[in-house]
Amino acid sequence: MNNKKSSCFLAYVRQYRFCAGMFFLFSLVFLLVFSLYDLEWEAVIYAACLCLLMTAVVLGIHYLSYWKRHKEYEKIIDNLPLLPEGIPKAFTLTEQDLQELATGLKKILDARETQWQEESKKSMEYYTTWVHQIKTPISVMRMILQSEDTEEHRELAAQLFSIEQYVEMVLGYLRLESTSTDFVFQNCDLDGMIRQAIRKYAPLFVRKRIRLVYEPVNMEVLTDEKWFLFILQQILSNAVKYTDQGSITITAGADKVLRIKDTGMGIAKEDLPRIFDHGFTGYNGRADKKATGLGLYLCRLTAKRLSHKITVTSEIGKGTEVSIDFNTIKLDCE
């Protein structure tokens, strides 16, 4: 508080230093004139003291008004959405010009924000429609591939599954970036959600001969089932993608932390701090060539919206462990 007062006082002095300089210049002129006419110094000093006293009173009142106005503008800065209705009446032409400038800039900003929201809404509607339309040919292709069990059809089915995952990732990305994400928090059976994710990726486990280690955890967690499944599926997708042999282990203890550990290639130590960054693929992504750098970014973004904490530990050649902590901010279920 004292720092703000001192900074305001210094700003006041800087702003009115020209007036102060002129005052002292005029005082010197009067002293020079009085000395030329050989007036008594007692009268000069008396008049000077009266002038200084009146000046101090006027400056004190003026500075108090300056300080109050500064506080009014501070409140406006803290509540910028109230602009321009909350701006106090201008005292000077400069203030009036600045207020008109701020009002004009706000109108431009509001217009651009409205335009951006309309464009975002149109893009969301377009891509949402595209995602739902693309699901129809995907379903048809899956039915055709299931009609004959051959090595070629199994390979095509695996590639089709990847296409479907990328489509779901796009839809998830658009929904998370939207301001109207449909989160519904409730107590959910963690085992039920894990089993749903496992069933979805079961063909890939079988195809790559990866062993799944999982025992029921018998736990309920406060989350959004649809969005938590999105996180879980992204993590399992990465685990299967970067594990050529060995196992994937899913565990959860009394600490209410879900852990998914694989025996895959692992993540380089220098890449770990950036794996949740948008578009970051790291060494593994550059080797894979198909990595988008969106999977873990969306996981972190979704987990943050769900009030969960997600962390990753890894070692090259030994595998990766992803932990989802449900012991963050306490929420009430609907």
CSV table of N, CA and C in Angstrom, one decimal, residues 158 201-211 237-246 248 264-265:
chain,number,residue,atom,x,y,z
A,158,ALA,N,-6.8,-53.0,-38.2
A,158,ALA,CA,-6.0,-52.2,-37.3
A,158,ALA,C,-5.8,-50.8,-37.7
A,201,TYR,N,-9.4,-51.8,-26.7
A,201,TYR,CA,-8.1,-52.0,-27.2
A,201,TYR,C,-7.7,-53.5,-27.2
A,202,ALA,N,-8.6,-54.3,-26.8
A,202,ALA,CA,-8.3,-55.8,-26.8
A,202,ALA,C,-7.7,-56.3,-28.1
A,203,PRO,N,-8.3,-56.0,-29.2
A,203,PRO,CA,-7.7,-56.5,-30.5
A,203,PRO,C,-6.2,-56.1,-30.7
A,204,LEU,N,-5.9,-54.9,-30.2
A,204,LEU,CA,-4.5,-54.5,-30.4
A,204,LEU,C,-3.6,-55.3,-29.4
A,205,PHE,N,-4.1,-55.6,-28.2
A,205,PHE,CA,-3.3,-56.4,-27.2
A,205,PHE,C,-3.0,-57.7,-27.8
A,206,VAL,N,-4.1,-58.3,-28.4
A,206,VAL,CA,-3.9,-59.7,-29.0
A,206,VAL,C,-3.0,-59.6,-30.2
A,207,ARG,N,-3.2,-58.6,-31.1
A,207,ARG,CA,-2.4,-58.6,-32.3
A,207,ARG,C,-0.9,-58.4,-32.0
A,208,LYS,N,-0.6,-57.6,-31.0
A,208,LYS,CA,0.8,-57.3,-30.7
A,208,LYS,C,1.4,-58.3,-29.6
A,209,ARG,N,0.5,-59.2,-29.2
A,209,ARG,CA,0.9,-60.2,-28.1
A,209,ARG,C,1.4,-59.5,-26.9
A,210,ILE,N,0.7,-58.5,-26.4
A,210,ILE,CA,1.1,-57.8,-25.2
A,210,ILE,C,0.2,-58.3,-24.1
A,211,ARG,N,0.9,-58.6,-23.0
A,211,ARG,CA,0.2,-59.2,-21.8
A,211,ARG,C,-0.4,-58.0,-21.0
A,237,SER,N,-3.7,-46.1,-25.7
A,237,SER,CA,-3.3,-46.0,-27.1
A,237,SER,C,-1.8,-45.8,-27.2
A,238,ASN,N,-1.3,-44.9,-26.4
A,238,ASN,CA,0.2,-44.7,-26.4
A,238,ASN,C,1.0,-45.9,-25.9
A,239,ALA,N,0.4,-46.5,-24.8
A,239,ALA,CA,1.1,-47.7,-24.2
A,239,ALA,C,1.2,-48.8,-25.2
A,240,VAL,N,0.1,-49.1,-26.0
A,240,VAL,CA,0.1,-50.1,-27.0
A,240,VAL,C,1.0,-49.8,-28.1
A,241,LYS,N,0.9,-48.5,-28.6
A,241,LYS,CA,1.7,-48.0,-29.7
A,241,LYS,C,3.2,-48.2,-29.5
A,242,TYR,N,3.7,-47.9,-28.3
A,242,TYR,CA,5.1,-47.8,-28.1
A,242,TYR,C,5.6,-49.0,-27.3
A,243,THR,N,4.8,-50.1,-27.2
A,243,THR,CA,5.2,-51.3,-26.5
A,243,THR,C,5.2,-52.5,-27.6
A,244,ASP,N,6.3,-53.0,-27.9
A,244,ASP,CA,6.4,-54.1,-28.9
A,244,ASP,C,6.3,-55.5,-28.3
A,245,GLN,N,6.7,-55.6,-27.0
A,245,GLN,CA,6.7,-56.8,-26.3
A,245,GLN,C,6.7,-56.5,-24.8
A,246,GLY,N,6.2,-57.5,-24.1
A,246,GLY,CA,6.1,-57.4,-22.6
A,246,GLY,C,4.7,-57.2,-22.1
A,248,ILE,N,1.4,-54.5,-20.1
A,248,ILE,CA,0.9,-53.3,-19.6
A,248,ILE,C,0.1,-53.6,-18.4
A,264,GLY,N,7.4,-50.6,-22.6
A,264,GLY,CA,7.8,-50.2,-24.0
A,264,GLY,C,9.1,-49.5,-24.1
A,265,MET,N,9.3,-48.7,-25.1
A,265,MET,CA,10.6,-48.0,-25.4
A,265,MET,C,11.0,-46.9,-24.4
